[in-house]
């Protein structure tokens, strides 16, 4: 039996992970499950999977969680420090599936165990890529990508020498607004932005997919994870979401990874690696698919990719600022304080302000440096949102 902890067990990736564990109960012992506000689901899952510990991020909900777990033998805890403690409980595999920068510290701490971190929380790599990779190396831990594109690249690279890679191409579905004219984007609602045409995901990543901010994070994630130069990572729009990524090699060959859009593939791969085991995902019917389409992303309607390139060129703490500003802008859109195109404007204005004199280029030497920039960028972006309120 392998011990597993799921950080973000009440979310979309948490759902898919626990579905796989449920199908293979004899193989797994659940150590800790964590959640945010949905303590009813957290408690039900902790009971159902026989977890030793359940942690809610929200201290105000600890009483409710305790009541829901009364008599179950599951320990209850709450707050950011308890999330980190959950990540420190001995486990062979930790799934990092908290959304946003809140996932950074627990994932980072899990690496100290020297086990496996199945990383869905791309924000960690965007904000603190070099620190995270160095921490994994220091403890002999392995990080397995759970993002479908990065899992696809990882699989295409199996047995290959990274020095022979010319380019990495990650695909984007283009989201629900792929064909919307620029002027219509200003009227986009939260529900329209969250209605992803191909993938079923949490609300925040779905809206990030509509703005291509998700793809912008993934560009940086690919650069950090695979250690390639920024110009070696490309994005192509592929509306069917069947090819998740391609790797081009020095001999001109390209290896593509194809699969149905189902996160259980990438999660299962990360759990089972280095072996492949049967997974309950739809098999592709190539004849039914007929044709696969590709197009270039539109930099005018979707400026996020341009901003990601600027962030990669800046390096240092720019990724932390970018992610934090993006999260604040997304909050503003969800709260209907910002229009859809304003999100990119807020992120760009935040980066501009911080790059003037705030040490964006300094390479962080500790997690606290990253968290300090995250805090500063949130304040800066918050002030910009406040000033732009209509
Ligand atoms: P969801 O919004 O569905 O779930 C997020 C999880 O994080 C929930 O368990 C939520 O708890 C918890 N959470 C929210 N805020 C906090 C906080 N401040 N502190 C601790 N926990 C918190 O997100 P997804 O599952 O869609 O995404 C999770 C991560 O995986 C993200 O980083 C995303 O980018 C990445 N990812 C997701 C994919 C997908 O298909 N969904 C694909 C690839 C990557 P609660 O719901 O109880 O409040």
mmCIF file of N, CA, C and O in Angstrom, residues 131-210:
data_model
loop_
_atom_site.group_PDB
_atom_site.id
_atom_site.type_symbol
_atom_site.label_atom_id
_atom_site.label_comp_id
_atom_site.label_asym_id
_atom_site.label_seq_id
_atom_site.Cartn_x
_atom_site.Cartn_y
_atom_site.Cartn_z
ATOM 1 N N UNK A 131 13.235 27.666 -6.962
ATOM 2 C CA UNK A 131 13.295 27.230 -5.556
ATOM 3 C C UNK A 131 12.682 25.845 -5.396
ATOM 4 O O UNK A 131 13.215 24.986 -4.691
ATOM 5 N N UNK A 132 11.557 25.648 -6.079
ATOM 6 C CA UNK A 132 10.842 24.374 -5.957
ATOM 7 C C UNK A 132 11.677 23.228 -6.545
ATOM 8 O O UNK A 132 11.808 22.163 -5.923
ATOM 9 N N UNK A 133 12.256 23.469 -7.717
ATOM 10 C CA UNK A 133 13.046 22.417 -8.355
ATOM 11 C C UNK A 133 14.298 22.117 -7.521
ATOM 12 O O UNK A 133 14.701 20.957 -7.382
ATOM 13 N N UNK A 134 14.893 23.178 -6.940
ATOM 14 C CA UNK A 134 16.095 22.974 -6.119
ATOM 15 C C UNK A 134 15.739 22.211 -4.841
ATOM 16 O O UNK A 134 16.499 21.341 -4.386
ATOM 17 N N UNK A 135 14.587 22.531 -4.264
ATOM 18 C CA UNK A 135 14.159 21.840 -3.041
ATOM 19 C C UNK A 135 13.927 20.344 -3.323
ATOM 20 O O UNK A 135 14.301 19.488 -2.515
ATOM 21 N N UNK A 136 13.332 20.054 -4.474
ATOM 22 C CA UNK A 136 13.108 18.644 -4.845
ATOM 23 C C UNK A 136 14.446 17.935 -4.987
ATOM 24 O O UNK A 136 14.633 16.819 -4.468
ATOM 25 N N UNK A 137 15.401 18.585 -5.649
ATOM 26 C CA UNK A 137 16.710 17.959 -5.866
ATOM 27 C C UNK A 137 17.420 17.743 -4.525
ATOM 28 O O UNK A 137 18.018 16.696 -4.280
ATOM 29 N N UNK A 138 17.300 18.732 -3.646
ATOM 30 C CA UNK A 138 17.984 18.660 -2.354
ATOM 31 C C UNK A 138 17.517 17.462 -1.534
ATOM 32 O O UNK A 138 18.284 16.835 -0.823
ATOM 33 N N UNK A 139 16.213 17.143 -1.626
ATOM 34 C CA UNK A 139 15.664 16.058 -0.809
ATOM 35 C C UNK A 139 15.486 14.761 -1.589
ATOM 36 O O UNK A 139 14.891 13.811 -1.090
ATOM 37 N N UNK A 140 15.911 14.757 -2.837
ATOM 38 C CA UNK A 140 15.736 13.550 -3.650
ATOM 39 C C UNK A 140 14.272 13.259 -3.955
ATOM 40 O O UNK A 140 13.888 12.113 -4.181
ATOM 41 N N UNK A 141 13.442 14.305 -3.942
ATOM 42 C CA UNK A 141 12.012 14.127 -4.231
ATOM 43 C C UNK A 141 11.783 14.224 -5.740
ATOM 44 O O UNK A 141 12.567 14.842 -6.455
ATOM 45 N N UNK A 142 10.712 13.607 -6.218
ATOM 46 C CA UNK A 142 10.384 13.776 -7.637
ATOM 47 C C UNK A 142 9.109 14.596 -7.761
ATOM 48 O O UNK A 142 8.164 14.423 -6.977
ATOM 49 N N UNK A 143 9.126 15.498 -8.739
ATOM 50 C CA UNK A 143 7.909 16.257 -9.050
ATOM 51 C C UNK A 143 7.380 15.708 -10.364
ATOM 52 O O UNK A 143 8.102 15.649 -11.359
ATOM 53 N N UNK A 144 6.129 15.285 -10.350
ATOM 54 C CA UNK A 144 5.488 14.781 -11.556
ATOM 55 C C UNK A 144 4.421 15.778 -11.977
ATOM 56 O O UNK A 144 3.569 16.141 -11.160
ATOM 57 N N UNK A 145 4.451 16.246 -13.209
ATOM 58 C CA UNK A 145 3.455 17.248 -13.606
ATOM 59 C C UNK A 145 2.064 16.626 -13.752
ATOM 60 O O UNK A 145 1.926 15.524 -14.278
ATOM 61 N N UNK A 146 1.073 17.357 -13.280
ATOM 62 C CA UNK A 146 -0.316 16.898 -13.440
ATOM 63 C C UNK A 146 -1.046 17.727 -14.491
ATOM 64 O O UNK A 146 -2.019 17.278 -15.086
ATOM 65 N N UNK A 147 -0.565 18.921 -14.765
ATOM 66 C CA UNK A 147 -1.149 19.677 -15.864
ATOM 67 C C UNK A 147 -1.073 18.801 -17.114
ATOM 68 O O UNK A 147 -0.020 18.200 -17.384
ATOM 69 N N UNK A 148 -2.153 18.712 -17.872
ATOM 70 C CA UNK A 148 -2.186 17.729 -18.973
ATOM 71 C C UNK A 148 -1.096 18.012 -20.011
ATOM 72 O O UNK A 148 -0.478 17.082 -20.538
ATOM 73 N N UNK A 149 -0.841 19.294 -20.282
ATOM 74 C CA UNK A 149 0.167 19.628 -21.300
ATOM 75 C C UNK A 149 1.555 19.206 -20.833
ATOM 76 O O UNK A 149 2.355 18.681 -21.615
ATOM 77 N N UNK A 150 1.839 19.441 -19.563
ATOM 78 C CA UNK A 150 3.178 19.151 -19.041
ATOM 79 C C UNK A 150 3.363 17.665 -18.818
ATOM 80 O O UNK A 150 4.461 17.135 -19.012
ATOM 81 N N UNK A 151 2.280 16.985 -18.460
ATOM 82 C CA UNK A 151 2.334 15.532 -18.399
ATOM 83 C C UNK A 151 2.617 14.987 -19.799
ATOM 84 O O UNK A 151 3.410 14.054 -19.979
ATOM 85 N N UNK A 152 1.985 15.593 -20.805
ATOM 86 C CA UNK A 152 2.202 15.155 -22.200
ATOM 87 C C UNK A 152 3.660 15.354 -22.602
ATOM 88 O O UNK A 152 4.274 14.470 -23.210
ATOM 89 N N UNK A 153 4.230 16.490 -22.261
ATOM 90 C CA UNK A 153 5.639 16.750 -22.588
ATOM 91 C C UNK A 153 6.524 15.742 -21.853
ATOM 92 O O UNK A 153 7.433 15.148 -22.438
ATOM 93 N N UNK A 154 6.229 15.549 -20.575
ATOM 94 C CA UNK A 154 7.003 14.611 -19.746
ATOM 95 C C UNK A 154 6.996 13.220 -20.402
ATOM 96 O O UNK A 154 8.031 12.551 -20.481
ATOM 97 N N UNK A 155 5.834 12.819 -20.887
ATOM 98 C CA UNK A 155 5.720 11.497 -21.504
ATOM 99 C C UNK A 155 6.455 11.454 -22.841
ATOM 100 O O UNK A 155 7.093 10.459 -23.180
ATOM 101 N N UNK A 156 6.386 12.553 -23.609
ATOM 102 C CA UNK A 156 7.082 12.593 -24.906
ATOM 103 C C UNK A 156 8.594 12.597 -24.708
ATOM 104 O O UNK A 156 9.344 12.215 -25.607
ATOM 105 N N UNK A 157 9.031 13.018 -23.536
ATOM 106 C CA UNK A 157 10.482 13.103 -23.262
ATOM 107 C C UNK A 157 11.046 11.809 -22.666
ATOM 108 O O UNK A 157 12.262 11.715 -22.496
ATOM 109 N N UNK A 158 10.178 10.851 -22.366
ATOM 110 C CA UNK A 158 10.666 9.632 -21.711
ATOM 111 C C UNK A 158 11.761 8.991 -22.562
ATOM 112 O O UNK A 158 11.568 8.737 -23.758
ATOM 113 N N UNK A 159 12.908 8.765 -21.959
ATOM 114 C CA UNK A 159 14.017 8.124 -22.663
ATOM 115 C C UNK A 159 14.804 9.064 -23.557
ATOM 116 O O UNK A 159 15.737 8.651 -24.233
ATOM 117 N N UNK A 160 14.431 10.326 -23.611
ATOM 118 C CA UNK A 160 15.114 11.287 -24.487
ATOM 119 C C UNK A 160 16.089 12.139 -23.669
ATOM 120 O O UNK A 160 15.936 12.297 -22.465
ATOM 121 N N UNK A 161 17.033 12.724 -24.374
ATOM 122 C CA UNK A 161 17.983 13.639 -23.752
ATOM 123 C C UNK A 161 17.446 15.057 -23.956
ATOM 124 O O UNK A 161 17.244 15.489 -25.095
ATOM 125 N N UNK A 162 17.218 15.778 -22.854
ATOM 126 C CA UNK A 162 16.627 17.121 -22.947
ATOM 127 C C UNK A 162 17.487 18.041 -23.832
ATOM 128 O O UNK A 162 16.986 18.975 -24.457
ATOM 129 N N UNK A 163 18.790 17.735 -23.913
ATOM 130 C CA UNK A 163 19.685 18.570 -24.737
ATOM 131 C C UNK A 163 19.346 18.445 -26.227
ATOM 132 O O UNK A 163 19.764 19.284 -27.030
ATOM 133 N N UNK A 164 18.599 17.416 -26.607
ATOM 134 C CA UNK A 164 18.248 17.240 -28.025
ATOM 135 C C UNK A 164 16.882 17.858 -28.348
ATOM 136 O O UNK A 164 16.375 17.701 -29.445
ATOM 137 N N UNK A 165 16.298 18.551 -27.365
ATOM 138 C CA UNK A 165 14.988 19.174 -27.596
ATOM 139 C C UNK A 165 15.180 20.553 -28.227
ATOM 140 O O UNK A 165 15.938 21.377 -27.719
ATOM 141 N N UNK A 166 14.474 20.766 -29.337
ATOM 142 C CA UNK A 166 14.533 22.071 -29.993
ATOM 143 C C UNK A 166 13.408 22.966 -29.486
ATOM 144 O O UNK A 166 13.602 24.149 -29.258
ATOM 145 N N UNK A 167 12.235 22.376 -29.364
ATOM 146 C CA UNK A 167 11.072 23.179 -28.978
ATOM 147 C C UNK A 167 10.012 22.330 -28.276
ATOM 148 O O UNK A 167 9.926 21.122 -28.499
ATOM 149 N N UNK A 168 9.275 23.002 -27.432
ATOM 150 C CA UNK A 168 8.139 22.368 -26.757
ATOM 151 C C UNK A 168 6.908 23.163 -27.162
ATOM 152 O O UNK A 168 6.901 24.396 -27.067
ATOM 153 N N UNK A 169 5.904 22.469 -27.661
ATOM 154 C CA UNK A 169 4.675 23.153 -28.092
ATOM 155 C C UNK A 169 3.539 22.675 -27.207
ATOM 156 O O UNK A 169 3.235 21.480 -27.178
ATOM 157 N N UNK A 170 2.954 23.592 -26.444
ATOM 158 C CA UNK A 170 1.780 23.204 -25.655
ATOM 159 C C UNK A 170 0.536 23.750 -26.361
ATOM 160 O O UNK A 170 0.575 24.802 -26.982
ATOM 161 N N UNK A 171 -0.527 22.992 -26.279
ATOM 162 C CA UNK A 171 -1.736 23.401 -26.999
ATOM 163 C C UNK A 171 -2.711 24.101 -26.054
ATOM 164 O O UNK A 171 -2.693 23.886 -24.840
ATOM 165 N N UNK A 172 -3.548 24.940 -26.660
ATOM 166 C CA UNK A 172 -4.606 25.645 -25.930
ATOM 167 C C UNK A 172 -5.906 25.407 -26.693
ATOM 168 O O UNK A 172 -5.907 25.457 -27.923
ATOM 169 N N UNK A 173 -6.978 25.172 -25.967
ATOM 170 C CA UNK A 173 -8.255 24.977 -26.682
ATOM 171 C C UNK A 173 -8.721 26.294 -27.298
ATOM 172 O O UNK A 173 -9.490 26.307 -28.246
ATOM 173 N N UNK A 174 -8.255 27.410 -26.738
ATOM 174 C CA UNK A 174 -8.736 28.720 -27.184
ATOM 175 C C UNK A 174 -9.874 29.226 -26.334
ATOM 176 O O UNK A 174 -10.210 30.410 -26.371
ATOM 177 N N UNK A 175 -10.468 28.315 -25.542
ATOM 178 C CA UNK A 175 -11.509 28.733 -24.595
ATOM 179 C C UNK A 175 -12.802 29.157 -25.261
ATOM 180 O O UNK A 175 -12.938 29.126 -26.492
ATOM 181 N N UNK A 176 -13.773 29.578 -24.456
ATOM 182 C CA UNK A 176 -15.104 29.902 -24.990
ATOM 183 C C UNK A 176 -15.126 31.164 -25.862
ATOM 184 O O UNK A 176 -16.087 31.373 -26.598
ATOM 185 N N UNK A 177 -14.105 32.001 -25.782
ATOM 186 C CA UNK A 177 -14.131 33.278 -26.511
ATOM 187 C C UNK A 177 -13.214 33.274 -27.733
ATOM 188 O O UNK A 177 -12.875 34.334 -28.262
ATOM 189 N N UNK A 178 -12.836 32.093 -28.160
ATOM 190 C CA UNK A 178 -11.875 31.994 -29.270
ATOM 191 C C UNK A 178 -12.339 32.776 -30.492
ATOM 192 O O UNK A 178 -11.550 33.436 -31.155
ATOM 193 N N UNK A 179 -13.634 32.742 -30.748
ATOM 194 C CA UNK A 179 -14.144 33.409 -31.956
ATOM 195 C C UNK A 179 -14.885 34.709 -31.652
ATOM 196 O O UNK A 179 -15.562 35.252 -32.524
ATOM 197 N N UNK A 180 -14.800 35.176 -30.430
ATOM 198 C CA UNK A 180 -15.497 36.424 -30.095
ATOM 199 C C UNK A 180 -14.700 37.621 -30.611
ATOM 200 O O UNK A 180 -13.474 37.679 -30.433
ATOM 201 N N UNK A 181 -15.382 38.611 -31.209
ATOM 202 C CA UNK A 181 -14.665 39.835 -31.580
ATOM 203 C C UNK A 181 -14.252 40.614 -30.335
ATOM 204 O O UNK A 181 -14.882 40.486 -29.276
ATOM 205 N N UNK A 182 -13.213 41.438 -30.471
ATOM 206 C CA UNK A 182 -12.628 42.134 -29.316
ATOM 207 C C UNK A 182 -13.687 42.934 -28.553
ATOM 208 O O UNK A 182 -13.733 42.905 -27.310
ATOM 209 N N UNK A 183 -14.572 43.627 -29.265
ATOM 210 C CA UNK A 183 -15.514 44.514 -28.570
ATOM 211 C C UNK A 183 -16.515 43.714 -27.726
ATOM 212 O O UNK A 183 -16.975 44.185 -26.683
ATOM 213 N N UNK A 184 -16.788 42.464 -28.132
ATOM 214 C CA UNK A 184 -17.742 41.668 -27.356
ATOM 215 C C UNK A 184 -17.135 41.190 -26.027
ATOM 216 O O UNK A 184 -17.859 40.928 -25.059
ATOM 217 N N UNK A 185 -15.810 41.070 -26.002
ATOM 218 C CA UNK A 185 -15.156 40.563 -24.783
ATOM 219 C C UNK A 185 -15.463 41.433 -23.567
ATOM 220 O O UNK A 185 -15.521 40.942 -22.439
ATOM 221 N N UNK A 186 -15.663 42.731 -23.818
ATOM 222 C CA UNK A 186 -15.941 43.645 -22.699
ATOM 223 C C UNK A 186 -17.275 43.323 -22.035
ATOM 224 O O UNK A 186 -17.530 43.742 -20.895
ATOM 225 N N UNK A 187 -18.134 42.576 -22.715
ATOM 226 C CA UNK A 187 -19.448 42.247 -22.150
ATOM 227 C C UNK A 187 -19.482 40.837 -21.546
ATOM 228 O O UNK A 187 -20.513 40.411 -21.041
ATOM 229 N N UNK A 188 -18.362 40.131 -21.622
ATOM 230 C CA UNK A 188 -18.355 38.726 -21.175
ATOM 231 C C UNK A 188 -18.714 38.611 -19.698
ATOM 232 O O UNK A 188 -18.191 39.355 -18.868
ATOM 233 N N UNK A 189 -19.585 37.655 -19.380
ATOM 234 C CA UNK A 189 -19.969 37.449 -17.984
ATOM 235 C C UNK A 189 -19.100 36.352 -17.366
ATOM 236 O O UNK A 189 -18.431 35.589 -18.076
ATOM 237 N N UNK A 190 -19.168 36.260 -16.035
ATOM 238 C CA UNK A 190 -18.413 35.225 -15.325
ATOM 239 C C UNK A 190 -18.878 33.839 -15.788
ATOM 240 O O UNK A 190 -18.058 32.951 -16.049
ATOM 241 N N UNK A 191 -20.168 33.659 -15.929
ATOM 242 C CA UNK A 191 -20.685 32.342 -16.331
ATOM 243 C C UNK A 191 -20.204 31.992 -17.742
ATOM 244 O O UNK A 191 -19.826 30.841 -18.004
ATOM 245 N N UNK A 192 -20.198 32.977 -18.634
ATOM 246 C CA UNK A 192 -19.714 32.697 -20.001
ATOM 247 C C UNK A 192 -18.227 32.348 -19.988
ATOM 248 O O UNK A 192 -17.776 31.442 -20.689
ATOM 249 N N UNK A 193 -17.467 33.060 -19.174
ATOM 250 C CA UNK A 193 -16.017 32.823 -19.136
ATOM 251 C C UNK A 193 -15.695 31.471 -18.495
ATOM 252 O O UNK A 193 -14.700 30.838 -18.849
ATOM 253 N N UNK A 194 -16.548 31.041 -17.579
ATOM 254 C CA UNK A 194 -16.259 29.782 -16.867
ATOM 255 C C UNK A 194 -16.739 28.554 -17.632
ATOM 256 O O UNK A 194 -16.460 27.424 -17.234
ATOM 257 N N UNK A 195 -17.448 28.775 -18.754
ATOM 258 C CA UNK A 195 -18.017 27.647 -19.502
ATOM 259 C C UNK A 195 -16.994 27.130 -20.508
ATOM 260 O O UNK A 195 -17.033 27.460 -21.690
ATOM 261 N N UNK A 196 -16.080 26.311 -20.038
ATOM 262 C CA UNK A 196 -15.019 25.832 -20.924
ATOM 263 C C UNK A 196 -15.585 24.830 -21.945
ATOM 264 O O UNK A 196 -16.358 23.953 -21.587
ATOM 265 N N UNK A 197 -15.185 24.989 -23.220
ATOM 266 C CA UNK A 197 -15.776 24.126 -24.244
ATOM 267 C C UNK A 197 -15.315 22.674 -24.178
ATOM 268 O O UNK A 197 -16.012 21.785 -24.686
ATOM 269 N N UNK A 198 -14.169 22.371 -23.581
ATOM 270 C CA UNK A 198 -13.634 20.997 -23.644
ATOM 271 C C UNK A 198 -13.400 20.342 -22.300
ATOM 272 O O UNK A 198 -13.567 19.144 -22.151
ATOM 273 N N UNK A 199 -12.916 21.116 -21.337
ATOM 274 C CA UNK A 199 -12.502 20.523 -20.067
ATOM 275 C C UNK A 199 -13.487 20.901 -18.973
ATOM 276 O O UNK A 199 -13.985 22.023 -18.946
ATOM 277 N N UNK A 200 -13.694 19.976 -18.043
ATOM 278 C CA UNK A 200 -14.495 20.282 -16.865
ATOM 279 C C UNK A 200 -13.521 20.563 -15.720
ATOM 280 O O UNK A 200 -12.802 19.672 -15.265
ATOM 281 N N UNK A 201 -13.453 21.826 -15.266
ATOM 282 C CA UNK A 201 -12.430 22.216 -14.288
ATOM 283 C C UNK A 201 -13.046 23.168 -13.275
ATOM 284 O O UNK A 201 -14.185 23.586 -13.405
ATOM 285 N N UNK A 202 -12.254 23.559 -12.275
ATOM 286 C CA UNK A 202 -12.704 24.541 -11.307
ATOM 287 C C UNK A 202 -12.963 25.889 -11.980
ATOM 288 O O UNK A 202 -12.483 26.159 -13.077
ATOM 289 N N UNK A 203 -13.753 26.742 -11.285
ATOM 290 C CA UNK A 203 -14.152 28.025 -11.885
ATOM 291 C C UNK A 203 -12.948 28.896 -12.239
ATOM 292 O O UNK A 203 -12.891 29.502 -13.309
ATOM 293 N N UNK A 204 -11.958 28.962 -11.336
ATOM 294 C CA UNK A 204 -10.856 29.902 -11.557
ATOM 295 C C UNK A 204 -10.012 29.512 -12.767
ATOM 296 O O UNK A 204 -9.714 30.346 -13.629
ATOM 297 N N UNK A 205 -9.642 28.261 -12.868
ATOM 298 C CA UNK A 205 -8.815 27.851 -14.006
ATOM 299 C C UNK A 205 -9.633 27.926 -15.311
ATOM 300 O O UNK A 205 -9.097 28.222 -16.373
ATOM 301 N N UNK A 206 -10.941 27.734 -15.212
ATOM 302 C CA UNK A 206 -11.766 27.828 -16.427
ATOM 303 C C UNK A 206 -11.764 29.269 -16.944
ATOM 304 O O UNK A 206 -11.633 29.505 -18.154
ATOM 305 N N UNK A 207 -11.900 30.233 -16.047
ATOM 306 C CA UNK A 207 -11.869 31.637 -16.484
ATOM 307 C C UNK A 207 -10.466 31.988 -16.992
ATOM 308 O O UNK A 207 -10.312 32.687 -18.011
ATOM 309 N N UNK A 208 -9.455 31.467 -16.314
ATOM 310 C CA UNK A 208 -8.079 31.691 -16.789
ATOM 311 C C UNK A 208 -7.870 31.086 -18.178
ATOM 312 O O UNK A 208 -7.030 31.561 -18.950
ATOM 313 N N UNK A 209 -8.580 30.039 -18.487
ATOM 314 C CA UNK A 209 -8.461 29.452 -19.821
ATOM 315 C C UNK A 209 -9.108 30.367 -20.854
ATOM 316 O O UNK A 209 -8.607 30.508 -21.970
ATOM 317 N N UNK A 210 -10.210 30.999 -20.467
ATOM 318 C CA UNK A 210 -10.888 31.912 -21.400
ATOM 319 C C UNK A 210 -10.019 33.127 -21.724
ATOM 320 O O UNK A 210 -10.038 33.643 -22.841
#
